[in-house]
Amino acid sequence: MARDTVTIDPIRSALLLVDFQPDFLPGGALPVAGGEQILEPVRRLMTSGRLGVVVATQDWHPPGHASFASSHPGRKPFEAIMLHNHEQTLWPDHCVQGSEGAQLHPALPWTAAAAVVRKGMEPACDSYSGFRNNWNEKGERPPTGLAGYLRERGVTELFVCGLARDFCVKWTAEDGADAGFRVRVIWDLTRPVDPSSDQRVRNELIARGVRIMSSDQLAV
Ligand code: VGL
Ligand code: ZN
């Protein structure tokens, strides 16, 4: 099926790269299958400048983080618990601050990135989204400042890709839409933790006003 080309104004756009870190790629602590397949096309987009300013998120947890199964005696990775009145999936230890697996992935040209927003630094609270933490003990989701940064630069359009489709990409895209940006997820430049979630994730994104596109719509 031929799909329409998406018109891009680089002055008003940002390429938002979510969690391209070795821990989310095969061989890492929380590997997302097929993540390595999107590195090369993302590298090309980063250096092209076609999608405007390049901004990245970096999952950056202190040791003993509340999202780690190892912080909850008797719990195993991928189980869910209630944390601050919301369901929290427990993960293997991953993206520990300063570790090899937490670095920005060395296969990508990070000199092209204007800003990197670190997230998940609160010991007691997770942060899937680049815009806001998950809920804290007060039931709030404090902002990271990313929306203000983008707005001040005149950005209105976000092109989101990265890992993982069903967690940090989804939450980032939804919060970006809630913050008033026109958000597109470049679906083929994301990969999920759980491929069986794809239809639900797609529906939930669309319901929140996020557009789903394919990299082949970025025609030259
Ligand atoms: C992520 C689980 C835990 C992600 C981060 O980048 O999608 N998933 N931390
Ligand atoms: Zn994490």
PDB file of C-alpha atoms and ligand atoms in Angstrom:
ATOM      1  CA  MET A   1       0.000   0.000   0.000  1.00  0.00           C
ATOM      2  CA  ALA A   2       1.419   3.358  -0.973  1.00  0.00           C
ATOM      3  CA  ARG A   3       1.364   5.768   1.919  1.00  0.00           C
ATOM      4  CA  ASP A   4       1.514   9.505   1.826  1.00  0.00           C
ATOM      5  CA  THR A   5       4.804  11.230   2.322  1.00  0.00           C
ATOM      6  CA  VAL A   6       4.961  13.169   5.588  1.00  0.00           C
ATOM      7  CA  THR A   7       5.830  16.824   5.106  1.00  0.00           C
ATOM      8  CA  ILE A   8       8.610  17.926   7.421  1.00  0.00           C
ATOM      9  CA  ASP A   9       9.627  21.397   8.493  1.00  0.00           C
ATOM     10  CA  PRO A  10      12.990  20.811  10.210  1.00  0.00           C
ATOM     11  CA  ILE A  11      12.817  24.201  11.948  1.00  0.00           C
ATOM     12  CA  ARG A  12       9.726  23.102  13.884  1.00  0.00           C
ATOM     13  CA  SER A  13      10.663  19.433  14.293  1.00  0.00           C
ATOM     14  CA  ALA A  14      12.676  17.256  16.636  1.00  0.00           C
ATOM     15  CA  LEU A  15      13.930  13.706  16.264  1.00  0.00           C
ATOM     16  CA  LEU A  16      13.410  12.194  19.730  1.00  0.00           C
ATOM     17  CA  LEU A  17      15.540   9.099  20.327  1.00  0.00           C
ATOM     18  CA  VAL A  18      14.375   6.961  23.224  1.00  0.00           C
ATOM     19  CA  ASP A  19      16.805   4.872  25.272  1.00  0.00           C
ATOM     20  CA  PHE A  20      19.331   3.728  22.662  1.00  0.00           C
ATOM     21  CA  GLN A  21      21.502   2.037  25.277  1.00  0.00           C
ATOM     22  CA  PRO A  22      23.372  -1.297  25.218  1.00  0.00           C
ATOM     23  CA  ASP A  23      21.236  -2.723  28.035  1.00  0.00           C
ATOM     24  CA  PHE A  24      18.171  -2.613  25.733  1.00  0.00           C
ATOM     25  CA  LEU A  25      19.936  -4.366  22.854  1.00  0.00           C
ATOM     26  CA  PRO A  26      20.651  -8.083  22.470  1.00  0.00           C
ATOM     27  CA  GLY A  27      23.432  -8.987  24.930  1.00  0.00           C
ATOM     28  CA  GLY A  28      22.255  -6.314  27.385  1.00  0.00           C
ATOM     29  CA  ALA A  29      20.530  -6.626  30.747  1.00  0.00           C
ATOM     30  CA  LEU A  30      16.994  -6.036  29.401  1.00  0.00           C
ATOM     31  CA  PRO A  31      17.338  -6.923  25.724  1.00  0.00           C
ATOM     32  CA  VAL A  32      14.663  -5.941  23.218  1.00  0.00           C
ATOM     33  CA  ALA A  33      14.618  -8.418  20.321  1.00  0.00           C
ATOM     34  CA  GLY A  34      15.617  -6.878  16.998  1.00  0.00           C
ATOM     35  CA  GLY A  35      16.839  -3.649  18.581  1.00  0.00           C
ATOM     36  CA  GLU A  36      20.112  -3.938  16.675  1.00  0.00           C
ATOM     37  CA  GLN A  37      18.196  -3.790  13.367  1.00  0.00           C
ATOM     38  CA  ILE A  38      17.169  -0.186  13.871  1.00  0.00           C
ATOM     39  CA  LEU A  39      20.618   1.237  14.700  1.00  0.00           C
ATOM     40  CA  GLU A  40      21.735   1.784  11.095  1.00  0.00           C
ATOM     41  CA  PRO A  41      18.562   3.527   9.837  1.00  0.00           C
ATOM     42  CA  VAL A  42      18.502   5.671  12.994  1.00  0.00           C
ATOM     43  CA  ARG A  43      22.169   6.567  12.487  1.00  0.00           C
ATOM     44  CA  ARG A  44      21.312   7.828   9.006  1.00  0.00           C
ATOM     45  CA  LEU A  45      18.372   9.905  10.277  1.00  0.00           C
ATOM     46  CA  MET A  46      20.525  11.440  13.021  1.00  0.00           C
ATOM     47  CA  THR A  47      23.167  12.674  10.613  1.00  0.00           C
ATOM     48  CA  SER A  48      20.730  13.828   7.916  1.00  0.00           C
ATOM     49  CA  GLY A  49      19.308  16.681   9.992  1.00  0.00           C
ATOM     50  CA  ARG A  50      16.029  16.180   8.114  1.00  0.00           C
ATOM     51  CA  LEU A  51      13.921  15.815  11.247  1.00  0.00           C
ATOM     52  CA  GLY A  52      15.282  18.859  13.020  1.00  0.00           C
ATOM     53  CA  VAL A  53      17.061  19.007  16.337  1.00  0.00           C
ATOM     54  CA  VAL A  54      18.155  15.625  17.708  1.00  0.00           C
ATOM     55  CA  VAL A  55      17.208  15.009  21.334  1.00  0.00           C
ATOM     56  CA  ALA A  56      17.674  11.765  23.265  1.00  0.00           C
ATOM     57  CA  THR A  57      16.497  10.161  26.466  1.00  0.00           C
ATOM     58  CA  GLN A  58      18.751   7.991  28.621  1.00  0.00           C
ATOM     59  CA  ASP A  59      17.414   5.569  31.231  1.00  0.00           C
ATOM     60  CA  TRP A  60      19.697   6.254  34.213  1.00  0.00           C
ATOM     61  CA  HIS A  61      18.890   4.376  37.408  1.00  0.00           C
ATOM     62  CA  PRO A  62      20.708   4.450  40.748  1.00  0.00           C
ATOM     63  CA  PRO A  63      21.717   1.026  42.136  1.00  0.00           C
ATOM     64  CA  GLY A  64      18.835  -0.548  44.066  1.00  0.00           C
ATOM     65  CA  HIS A  65      16.208   1.311  42.011  1.00  0.00           C
ATOM     66  CA  ALA A  66      12.557   0.585  42.894  1.00  0.00           C
ATOM     67  CA  SER A  67      11.897  -0.793  39.378  1.00  0.00           C
ATOM     68  CA  PHE A  68      14.465  -3.567  39.846  1.00  0.00           C
ATOM     69  CA  ALA A  69      13.084  -6.977  40.897  1.00  0.00           C
ATOM     70  CA  SER A  70      16.270  -7.362  42.941  1.00  0.00           C
ATOM     71  CA  SER A  71      15.068  -4.524  45.197  1.00  0.00           C
ATOM     72  CA  HIS A  72      11.959  -6.523  46.194  1.00  0.00           C
ATOM     73  CA  PRO A  73      12.788  -9.735  48.084  1.00  0.00           C
ATOM     74  CA  GLY A  74      10.940 -12.743  46.655  1.00  0.00           C
ATOM     75  CA  ARG A  75      10.034 -10.974  43.401  1.00  0.00           C
ATOM     76  CA  LYS A  76      11.234 -11.896  39.937  1.00  0.00           C
ATOM     77  CA  PRO A  77      11.783  -9.806  36.806  1.00  0.00           C
ATOM     78  CA  PHE A  78       8.636  -9.205  34.700  1.00  0.00           C
ATOM     79  CA  GLU A  79       6.313  -9.672  37.685  1.00  0.00           C
ATOM     80  CA  ALA A  80       4.114  -6.691  38.537  1.00  0.00           C
ATOM     81  CA  ILE A  81       3.652  -5.067  41.940  1.00  0.00           C
ATOM     82  CA  MET A  82       1.737  -2.039  43.143  1.00  0.00           C
ATOM     83  CA  LEU A  83       4.047   0.956  43.628  1.00  0.00           C
ATOM     84  CA  HIS A  84       2.561   4.270  44.791  1.00  0.00           C
ATOM     85  CA  ASN A  85      -0.922   2.919  43.905  1.00  0.00           C
ATOM     86  CA  HIS A  86       0.010   2.069  40.312  1.00  0.00           C
ATOM     87  CA  GLU A  87       1.055  -1.166  38.689  1.00  0.00           C
ATOM     88  CA  GLN A  88       4.804  -1.373  38.240  1.00  0.00           C
ATOM     89  CA  THR A  89       6.510  -4.070  36.189  1.00  0.00           C
ATOM     90  CA  LEU A  90       9.694  -5.262  37.851  1.00  0.00           C
ATOM     91  CA  TRP A  91      12.760  -5.415  35.642  1.00  0.00           C
ATOM     92  CA  PRO A  92      16.170  -7.009  35.720  1.00  0.00           C
ATOM     93  CA  ASP A  93      18.780  -4.526  36.986  1.00  0.00           C
ATOM     94  CA  HIS A  94      19.465  -2.325  33.955  1.00  0.00           C
ATOM     95  CA  CYS A  95      20.885   1.063  32.951  1.00  0.00           C
ATOM     96  CA  VAL A  96      22.642   1.530  36.264  1.00  0.00           C
ATOM     97  CA  GLN A  97      24.202   4.999  36.356  1.00  0.00           C
ATOM     98  CA  GLY A  98      27.748   4.925  34.996  1.00  0.00           C
ATOM     99  CA  SER A  99      27.639   1.298  33.813  1.00  0.00           C
ATOM    100  CA  GLU A 100      28.586   0.180  30.282  1.00  0.00           C
ATOM    101  CA  GLY A 101      25.023  -0.898  29.558  1.00  0.00           C
ATOM    102  CA  ALA A 102      23.683   2.545  30.440  1.00  0.00           C
ATOM    103  CA  GLN A 103      25.809   4.556  28.022  1.00  0.00           C
ATOM    104  CA  LEU A 104      24.420   6.109  24.871  1.00  0.00           C
ATOM    105  CA  HIS A 105      24.909   3.344  22.324  1.00  0.00           C
ATOM    106  CA  PRO A 106      28.404   3.625  20.806  1.00  0.00           C
ATOM    107  CA  ALA A 107      27.153   2.728  17.297  1.00  0.00           C
ATOM    108  CA  LEU A 108      25.215   6.004  17.031  1.00  0.00           C
ATOM    109  CA  PRO A 109      26.666   9.462  16.217  1.00  0.00           C
ATOM    110  CA  TRP A 110      25.917  11.306  19.466  1.00  0.00           C
ATOM    111  CA  THR A 111      27.768  14.434  18.358  1.00  0.00           C
ATOM    112  CA  ALA A 112      24.543  15.125  16.404  1.00  0.00           C
ATOM    113  CA  ALA A 113      22.450  15.264  19.611  1.00  0.00           C
ATOM    114  CA  ALA A 114      21.723  18.728  21.031  1.00  0.00           C
ATOM    115  CA  ALA A 115      20.376  17.463  24.350  1.00  0.00           C
ATOM    116  CA  VAL A 116      20.146  14.267  26.364  1.00  0.00           C
ATOM    117  CA  VAL A 117      17.505  13.984  29.071  1.00  0.00           C
ATOM    118  CA  ARG A 118      18.257  11.448  31.782  1.00  0.00           C
ATOM    119  CA  LYS A 119      15.324   9.790  33.510  1.00  0.00           C
ATOM    120  CA  GLY A 120      14.581   7.204  36.167  1.00  0.00           C
ATOM    121  CA  MET A 121      17.018   8.801  38.596  1.00  0.00           C
ATOM    122  CA  GLU A 122      14.570   8.928  41.534  1.00  0.00           C
ATOM    123  CA  PRO A 123      15.352   5.851  43.663  1.00  0.00           C
ATOM    124  CA  ALA A 124      11.694   5.214  44.600  1.00  0.00           C
ATOM    125  CA  CYS A 125       9.980   6.039  41.306  1.00  0.00           C
ATOM    126  CA  ASP A 126      10.317   4.806  37.710  1.00  0.00           C
ATOM    127  CA  SER A 127      10.266   6.998  34.614  1.00  0.00           C
ATOM    128  CA  TYR A 128       9.345   5.462  31.277  1.00  0.00           C
ATOM    129  CA  SER A 129       8.568   8.787  29.656  1.00  0.00           C
ATOM    130  CA  GLY A 130      11.120  11.397  28.678  1.00  0.00           C
ATOM    131  CA  PHE A 131       8.623  14.085  29.719  1.00  0.00           C
ATOM    132  CA  ARG A 132       7.463  12.981  33.177  1.00  0.00           C
ATOM    133  CA  ASN A 133       8.300  10.489  35.885  1.00  0.00           C
ATOM    134  CA  ASN A 134       5.842   7.701  36.602  1.00  0.00           C
ATOM    135  CA  TRP A 135       3.698   8.408  39.660  1.00  0.00           C
ATOM    136  CA  ASN A 136       5.454   9.253  42.912  1.00  0.00           C
ATOM    137  CA  GLU A 137       4.191   8.724  46.467  1.00  0.00           C
ATOM    138  CA  LYS A 138       2.159  11.949  46.194  1.00  0.00           C
ATOM    139  CA  GLY A 139       0.378  10.656  43.098  1.00  0.00           C
ATOM    140  CA  GLU A 140       2.150  13.233  40.944  1.00  0.00           C
ATOM    141  CA  ARG A 141       4.167  12.786  37.770  1.00  0.00           C
ATOM    142  CA  PRO A 142       6.834  15.503  37.946  1.00  0.00           C
ATOM    143  CA  PRO A 143       8.039  16.856  34.590  1.00  0.00           C
ATOM    144  CA  THR A 144      11.639  16.508  33.387  1.00  0.00           C
ATOM    145  CA  GLY A 145      11.748  19.875  31.622  1.00  0.00           C
ATOM    146  CA  LEU A 146      11.884  18.350  28.145  1.00  0.00           C
ATOM    147  CA  ALA A 147       8.601  19.946  27.028  1.00  0.00           C
ATOM    148  CA  GLY A 148       9.851  23.400  28.022  1.00  0.00           C
ATOM    149  CA  TYR A 149      13.162  22.836  26.258  1.00  0.00           C
ATOM    150  CA  LEU A 150      11.456  21.842  23.030  1.00  0.00           C
ATOM    151  CA  ARG A 151       8.875  24.648  23.215  1.00  0.00           C
ATOM    152  CA  GLU A 152      11.509  27.272  23.821  1.00  0.00           C
ATOM    153  CA  ARG A 153      13.260  26.099  20.660  1.00  0.00           C
ATOM    154  CA  GLY A 154      10.028  26.493  18.701  1.00  0.00           C
ATOM    155  CA  VAL A 155       9.517  22.756  18.209  1.00  0.00           C
ATOM    156  CA  THR A 156       5.941  21.652  17.537  1.00  0.00           C
ATOM    157  CA  GLU A 157       6.447  18.295  15.772  1.00  0.00           C
ATOM    158  CA  LEU A 158       8.090  15.247  17.302  1.00  0.00           C
ATOM    159  CA  PHE A 159       9.360  12.189  15.461  1.00  0.00           C
ATOM    160  CA  VAL A 160       9.895   9.438  18.027  1.00  0.00           C
ATOM    161  CA  CYS A 161      11.860   6.226  17.647  1.00  0.00           C
ATOM    162  CA  GLY A 162      13.762   3.886  19.972  1.00  0.00           C
ATOM    163  CA  LEU A 163      13.290   1.291  22.682  1.00  0.00           C
ATOM    164  CA  ALA A 164      11.111  -0.098  23.905  1.00  0.00           C
ATOM    165  CA  ARG A 165       8.001   0.427  21.764  1.00  0.00           C
ATOM    166  CA  ASP A 166       5.596  -0.763  24.493  1.00  0.00           C
ATOM    167  CA  PHE A 167       7.176   1.141  27.409  1.00  0.00           C
ATOM    168  CA  CYS A 168       9.423   4.154  27.038  1.00  0.00           C
ATOM    169  CA  VAL A 169       8.541   4.992  23.424  1.00  0.00           C
ATOM    170  CA  LYS A 170       4.812   4.706  24.147  1.00  0.00           C
ATOM    171  CA  TRP A 171       4.890   6.737  27.359  1.00  0.00           C
ATOM    172  CA  THR A 172       7.115   9.403  25.796  1.00  0.00           C
ATOM    173  CA  ALA A 173       4.867   9.733  22.744  1.00  0.00           C
ATOM    174  CA  GLU A 174       1.691   9.928  24.840  1.00  0.00           C
ATOM    175  CA  ASP A 175       3.102  12.531  27.200  1.00  0.00           C
ATOM    176  CA  GLY A 176       4.428  14.508  24.229  1.00  0.00           C
ATOM    177  CA  ALA A 177       0.932  14.561  22.736  1.00  0.00           C
ATOM    178  CA  ASP A 178      -0.561  15.568  26.106  1.00  0.00           C
ATOM    179  CA  ALA A 179       1.990  18.400  26.265  1.00  0.00           C
ATOM    180  CA  GLY A 180       0.633  19.734  22.971  1.00  0.00           C
ATOM    181  CA  PHE A 181       3.160  18.475  20.438  1.00  0.00           C
ATOM    182  CA  ARG A 182       2.133  16.826  17.186  1.00  0.00           C
ATOM    183  CA  VAL A 183       3.722  13.436  17.741  1.00  0.00           C
ATOM    184  CA  ARG A 184       4.572  10.766  15.225  1.00  0.00           C
ATOM    185  CA  VAL A 185       6.041   7.396  16.164  1.00  0.00           C
ATOM    186  CA  ILE A 186       8.223   5.953  13.403  1.00  0.00           C
ATOM    187  CA  TRP A 187       6.898   2.458  14.103  1.00  0.00           C
ATOM    188  CA  ASP A 188       9.515   0.442  12.176  1.00  0.00           C
ATOM    189  CA  LEU A 189      12.279   2.264  14.069  1.00  0.00           C
ATOM    190  CA  THR A 190      11.027   0.905  17.400  1.00  0.00           C
ATOM    191  CA  ARG A 191      10.971  -2.639  18.846  1.00  0.00           C
ATOM    192  CA  PRO A 192       8.821  -3.984  21.709  1.00  0.00           C
ATOM    193  CA  VAL A 193       9.659  -5.903  24.886  1.00  0.00           C
ATOM    194  CA  ASP A 194       6.437  -7.865  24.257  1.00  0.00           C
ATOM    195  CA  PRO A 195       5.485  -8.251  20.577  1.00  0.00           C
ATOM    196  CA  SER A 196       2.000  -9.464  21.565  1.00  0.00           C
ATOM    197  CA  SER A 197       1.332  -5.928  22.839  1.00  0.00           C
ATOM    198  CA  ASP A 198       1.614  -4.359  19.371  1.00  0.00           C
ATOM    199  CA  GLN A 199      -2.083  -4.014  18.538  1.00  0.00           C
ATOM    200  CA  ARG A 200      -2.957  -2.642  21.976  1.00  0.00           C
ATOM    201  CA  VAL A 201      -0.020  -0.203  21.876  1.00  0.00           C
ATOM    202  CA  ARG A 202      -0.989   1.017  18.426  1.00  0.00           C
ATOM    203  CA  ASN A 203      -4.633   1.531  19.475  1.00  0.00           C
ATOM    204  CA  GLU A 204      -3.712   3.309  22.703  1.00  0.00           C
ATOM    205  CA  LEU A 205      -1.296   5.634  20.920  1.00  0.00           C
ATOM    206  CA  ILE A 206      -3.883   6.550  18.297  1.00  0.00           C
ATOM    207  CA  ALA A 207      -6.503   7.112  21.019  1.00  0.00           C
ATOM    208  CA  ARG A 208      -4.148   9.633  22.621  1.00  0.00           C
ATOM    209  CA  GLY A 209      -3.703  11.527  19.360  1.00  0.00           C
ATOM    210  CA  VAL A 210      -0.302  10.091  18.418  1.00  0.00           C
ATOM    211  CA  ARG A 211       0.221   9.360  14.736  1.00  0.00           C
ATOM    212  CA  ILE A 212       1.877   6.151  13.633  1.00  0.00           C
ATOM    213  CA  MET A 213       4.094   6.323  10.568  1.00  0.00           C
ATOM    214  CA  SER A 214       6.724   4.324   8.761  1.00  0.00           C
ATOM    215  CA  SER A 215      10.237   5.442   7.836  1.00  0.00           C
ATOM    216  CA  ASP A 216       9.375   4.931   4.171  1.00  0.00           C
ATOM    217  CA  GLN A 217       7.054   7.939   4.471  1.00  0.00           C
ATOM    218  CA  LEU A 218      10.133  10.106   5.001  1.00  0.00           C
ATOM    219  CA  ALA A 219      10.630  10.206   1.245  1.00  0.00           C
ATOM    220  CA  VAL A 220      13.555  12.223  -0.029  1.00  0.00           C
TER     221      VAL A 220
HETATM  222  C1  VGL B   1      12.396   0.722  29.556  1.00  0.00           C
HETATM  223  C2  VGL B   1      11.699  -0.886  31.029  1.00  0.00           C
HETATM  224  C3  VGL B   1      12.446  -0.324  32.035  1.00  0.00           C
HETATM  225  C4  VGL B   1      12.348   1.266  28.176  1.00  0.00           C
HETATM  226  C5  VGL B   1      13.145   1.312  30.555  1.00  0.00           C
HETATM  227  O1  VGL B   1      13.298   1.959  27.751  1.00  0.00           O
HETATM  228  O2  VGL B   1      11.356   0.979  27.472  1.00  0.00           O
HETATM  229  N1  VGL B   1      11.669  -0.371  29.798  1.00  0.00           N
HETATM  230  N2  VGL B   1      13.160   0.779  31.788  1.00  0.00           N
HETATM  231 ZN    ZN B   2      14.449   1.530  33.284  1.00  0.00          ZN
END
